[in-house]
Amino acid sequence: MFWESKHKESSPAPEQRPQLELSGPKLDTAFSSLIAACDGAGGVEKYVEALKFRADLFQDAFEKKENTDLTPDQFTTLCAFMPTVRRRIGPYVEDDQYGALRTAMAGLFADDAPAEIVETFCKAFPEDKRHRWVRDLAAEILHNCLPEKYPLMCRWVWDAKANTGVVREIWHGDIDHITLEIGDGYETCLMLREELSQYISDAGIFRDVMWYGDLLSAQIYSEYISAHGGSYLRADFSSADDPAIHLRRLLGLDGVRAKTNRVIPPIIEGAAHRIDPKTLLSGENH
């Protein structure tokens, strides 16, 4: 663990495991805030169950993986759980675009090296600002379908180009005017998960540690949104004074009620609907 070590600005070599110098006190504060925020909706365990339910939906949907026959309507249902994707995916669920999207998604399950999967997926789309969500789409599918293999890799976890994300928010020391020279690929996100898992285990939690790590990450970045939210973040996440609203929306849980994890939200607004993961691909819930 490097929570209290001296800050270094050296950049790791490609494919090298990065050294993350995270702050113990910052993690303590975020963890306490997470527990408090979740208390009003049945406790953090309810959120863990909601994350597991979300993963069940993705795994059922992509069960065939390399040759998926997921329809546009069924895929749109999954988009409800991907907040940075659902507002921008519209053109790609049209008949003339969806075939290429489905082919690209099937490619995520190829036997390529994990560090290259997302990069390969992103190359199937235009590389411009309007398609930044593509990385999040790949990250969400991989993490939900193969959570043990792929950690959370969304841009809000760490975006090296924008110099923002969870990694920066819990970095040791004052880094207000420093650019962290750390890659934002698979190795960095995997290392972050290992560090957070160790922290959570040290806190006395030994079950569902991976999902607690996701919640802790979302809590860390939700506090950043609350304090500095602007541009697309405000458009996506602005809301009332609910201490867990940003947490839920980052993880796509804004339509999953605390008392039952069998509820799926609409894409934008409207009433939530009950859903059974076993019927997702049958279309019975659409």
Tab-separated table of C-alpha atoms in Angstrom, residues 54-238:
chain	number	residue	atom	x	y	z
A	54	ARG	CA	-27.224	-5.344	-12.500
A	55	ALA	CA	-24.348	-7.717	-13.245
A	56	ASP	CA	-26.846	-10.607	-13.537
A	57	LEU	CA	-28.727	-8.688	-16.224
A	58	PHE	CA	-25.599	-8.064	-18.273
A	59	GLN	CA	-24.426	-11.652	-17.928
A	60	ASP	CA	-27.786	-12.998	-19.052
A	61	ALA	CA	-27.882	-10.570	-21.978
A	62	PHE	CA	-24.375	-11.420	-23.200
A	63	GLU	CA	-24.527	-15.114	-22.410
A	64	LYS	CA	-23.703	-16.003	-26.026
A	65	LYS	CA	-20.892	-13.423	-26.044
A	66	GLU	CA	-18.999	-13.896	-29.338
A	67	ASN	CA	-22.185	-14.309	-31.376
A	68	THR	CA	-24.757	-12.365	-29.364
A	69	ASP	CA	-28.226	-11.927	-30.802
A	70	LEU	CA	-29.145	-9.092	-28.448
A	71	THR	CA	-31.836	-6.940	-30.076
A	72	PRO	CA	-31.810	-3.120	-30.052
A	73	ASP	CA	-34.705	-3.049	-27.557
A	74	GLN	CA	-32.971	-5.488	-25.226
A	75	PHE	CA	-29.723	-3.540	-25.449
A	76	THR	CA	-31.603	-0.297	-24.737
A	77	THR	CA	-32.844	-1.880	-21.509
A	78	LEU	CA	-29.241	-2.421	-20.425
A	79	CYS	CA	-28.379	1.173	-21.321
A	80	ALA	CA	-30.553	2.290	-18.420
A	81	PHE	CA	-27.755	1.059	-16.152
A	82	MET	CA	-25.023	3.010	-17.981
A	83	PRO	CA	-25.527	6.708	-17.158
A	84	THR	CA	-22.719	8.155	-19.277
A	85	VAL	CA	-23.822	6.028	-22.232
A	86	ARG	CA	-27.614	6.194	-22.219
A	87	ARG	CA	-27.904	9.875	-23.205
A	88	ARG	CA	-25.595	9.485	-26.215
A	89	ILE	CA	-26.156	5.975	-27.567
A	90	GLY	CA	-29.343	6.852	-29.483
A	91	PRO	CA	-28.013	6.854	-33.084
A	92	TYR	CA	-26.333	3.470	-32.575
A	93	VAL	CA	-29.517	1.610	-31.674
A	94	GLU	CA	-31.085	2.505	-35.028
A	95	ASP	CA	-31.383	-0.336	-37.543
A	96	ASP	CA	-28.646	0.960	-39.855
A	97	GLN	CA	-26.106	1.381	-37.032
A	98	TYR	CA	-26.895	-1.343	-34.550
A	99	GLY	CA	-25.373	-4.197	-36.534
A	100	ALA	CA	-21.916	-2.610	-36.396
A	101	LEU	CA	-22.345	-1.853	-32.692
A	102	ARG	CA	-23.340	-5.445	-31.937
A	103	THR	CA	-20.306	-6.741	-33.840
A	104	ALA	CA	-18.032	-4.434	-31.864
A	105	MET	CA	-19.591	-5.559	-28.583
A	106	ALA	CA	-19.077	-9.215	-29.493
A	107	GLY	CA	-15.392	-8.387	-30.047
A	108	LEU	CA	-15.083	-7.456	-26.384
A	109	PHE	CA	-15.133	-11.163	-25.564
A	110	ALA	CA	-12.229	-12.085	-27.823
A	111	ASP	CA	-9.161	-13.702	-26.291
A	112	ASP	CA	-7.045	-10.559	-26.615
A	113	ALA	CA	-4.944	-9.277	-23.734
A	114	PRO	CA	-7.192	-7.474	-21.203
A	115	ALA	CA	-5.130	-4.296	-21.518
A	116	GLU	CA	-5.930	-4.073	-25.242
A	117	ILE	CA	-9.634	-4.958	-25.314
A	118	VAL	CA	-11.053	-1.482	-24.630
A	119	GLU	CA	-8.579	0.221	-26.948
A	120	THR	CA	-9.532	-2.130	-29.781
A	121	PHE	CA	-13.235	-1.543	-29.160
A	122	CYS	CA	-12.844	2.243	-29.216
A	123	LYS	CA	-11.116	2.105	-32.609
A	124	ALA	CA	-14.373	0.874	-34.141
A	125	PHE	CA	-15.863	4.343	-33.534
A	126	PRO	CA	-14.861	7.915	-34.440
A	127	GLU	CA	-12.163	9.189	-32.095
A	128	ASP	CA	-13.644	12.552	-31.145
A	129	LYS	CA	-15.214	14.230	-28.116
A	130	ARG	CA	-18.710	13.160	-29.102
A	131	HIS	CA	-17.692	9.521	-28.736
A	132	ARG	CA	-15.978	9.623	-25.351
A	133	TRP	CA	-18.847	7.487	-24.038
A	134	VAL	CA	-17.574	4.553	-26.133
A	135	ARG	CA	-14.889	3.765	-23.566
A	136	ASP	CA	-17.531	3.739	-20.828
A	137	LEU	CA	-19.711	1.359	-22.835
A	138	ALA	CA	-16.873	-1.143	-23.187
A	139	ALA	CA	-15.927	-0.737	-19.533
A	140	GLU	CA	-19.495	-1.300	-18.305
A	141	ILE	CA	-20.037	-4.422	-20.411
A	142	LEU	CA	-16.734	-6.000	-19.428
A	143	HIS	CA	-17.043	-5.231	-15.731
A	144	ASN	CA	-20.623	-6.440	-15.443
A	145	CYS	CA	-20.146	-9.573	-17.544
A	146	LEU	CA	-16.726	-10.552	-16.197
A	147	PRO	CA	-16.403	-8.677	-12.891
A	148	GLU	CA	-13.618	-10.838	-11.486
A	149	LYS	CA	-11.442	-10.253	-14.540
A	150	TYR	CA	-12.229	-6.630	-15.331
A	151	PRO	CA	-12.337	-3.859	-12.712
A	152	LEU	CA	-14.318	-0.674	-13.152
A	153	MET	CA	-12.612	1.234	-15.977
A	154	CYS	CA	-15.049	4.070	-16.712
A	155	ARG	CA	-13.691	7.554	-17.350
A	156	TRP	CA	-14.865	8.731	-13.960
A	157	VAL	CA	-12.576	6.158	-12.336
A	158	TRP	CA	-9.589	7.754	-14.048
A	159	ASP	CA	-9.279	9.843	-17.208
A	160	ALA	CA	-5.610	10.640	-17.771
A	161	LYS	CA	-6.256	13.130	-20.573
A	162	ALA	CA	-8.723	15.140	-18.498
A	163	ASN	CA	-6.677	14.565	-15.319
A	164	THR	CA	-9.837	13.765	-13.371
A	165	GLY	CA	-11.323	10.772	-11.631
A	166	VAL	CA	-11.354	8.700	-8.480
A	167	VAL	CA	-7.596	8.203	-8.550
A	168	ARG	CA	-6.956	11.940	-8.336
A	169	GLU	CA	-9.529	12.525	-5.616
A	170	ILE	CA	-7.823	10.109	-3.198
A	171	TRP	CA	-4.215	10.789	-4.173
A	172	HIS	CA	-1.876	11.544	-1.305
A	173	GLY	CA	-1.028	15.182	-0.660
A	174	ASP	CA	-1.972	18.449	-2.348
A	175	ILE	CA	-2.091	17.955	-6.124
A	176	ASP	CA	-4.186	20.974	-7.149
A	177	HIS	CA	-1.641	22.093	-9.740
A	178	ILE	CA	-0.164	18.736	-10.672
A	179	THR	CA	-0.931	16.498	-13.613
A	180	LEU	CA	-0.758	12.850	-12.607
A	181	GLU	CA	1.338	11.035	-15.198
A	182	ILE	CA	-0.461	7.718	-14.801
A	183	GLY	CA	-2.129	5.747	-17.560
A	184	ASP	CA	-5.864	5.149	-17.389
A	185	GLY	CA	-5.942	1.633	-18.810
A	186	TYR	CA	-6.536	-1.824	-17.429
A	187	GLU	CA	-3.418	-2.044	-15.240
A	188	THR	CA	-4.151	1.193	-13.368
A	189	CYS	CA	-7.786	0.287	-12.735
A	190	LEU	CA	-6.806	-3.207	-11.616
A	191	MET	CA	-4.259	-1.775	-9.205
A	192	LEU	CA	-6.864	0.650	-7.844
A	193	ARG	CA	-9.255	-2.226	-7.204
A	194	GLU	CA	-6.568	-4.156	-5.366
A	195	GLU	CA	-5.763	-1.156	-3.169
A	196	LEU	CA	-9.430	-0.500	-2.373
A	197	SER	CA	-10.078	-4.192	-1.718
A	198	GLN	CA	-7.240	-4.241	0.786
A	199	TYR	CA	-8.599	-1.122	2.473
A	200	ILE	CA	-12.107	-2.581	2.672
A	201	SER	CA	-10.816	-5.888	4.073
A	202	ASP	CA	-8.807	-3.980	6.676
A	203	ALA	CA	-12.082	-2.259	7.626
A	204	GLY	CA	-13.536	-5.681	8.512
A	205	ILE	CA	-15.564	-6.436	5.380
A	206	PHE	CA	-14.791	-9.807	3.810
A	207	ARG	CA	-17.825	-10.557	1.620
A	208	ASP	CA	-18.622	-8.853	-1.690
A	209	VAL	CA	-15.434	-6.821	-1.350
A	210	MET	CA	-15.320	-6.145	-5.096
A	211	TRP	CA	-18.781	-4.554	-5.063
A	212	TYR	CA	-17.989	-2.535	-1.969
A	213	GLY	CA	-14.993	-1.236	-3.908
A	214	ASP	CA	-17.283	-0.088	-6.718
A	215	LEU	CA	-19.499	1.700	-4.228
A	216	LEU	CA	-16.540	3.349	-2.542
A	217	SER	CA	-15.201	4.511	-5.911
A	218	ALA	CA	-18.576	5.988	-6.833
A	219	GLN	CA	-18.855	7.719	-3.472
A	220	ILE	CA	-15.431	9.302	-3.960
A	221	TYR	CA	-16.324	10.693	-7.355
A	222	SER	CA	-19.857	11.668	-6.361
A	223	GLU	CA	-18.321	14.006	-3.797
A	224	TYR	CA	-16.288	15.586	-6.590
A	225	ILE	CA	-19.471	16.036	-8.649
A	226	SER	CA	-21.226	17.675	-5.707
A	227	ALA	CA	-18.379	20.104	-5.178
A	228	HIS	CA	-17.278	20.841	-8.753
A	229	GLY	CA	-19.893	19.394	-11.115
A	230	GLY	CA	-20.030	21.258	-14.393
A	231	SER	CA	-20.558	20.773	-18.115
A	232	TYR	CA	-21.946	17.305	-18.915
A	233	LEU	CA	-21.769	16.224	-15.270
A	234	ARG	CA	-24.360	18.787	-14.265
A	235	ALA	CA	-26.560	17.782	-17.181
A	236	ASP	CA	-26.380	14.109	-16.247
A	237	PHE	CA	-26.375	14.189	-12.470
A	238	SER	CA	-27.953	17.393	-11.132
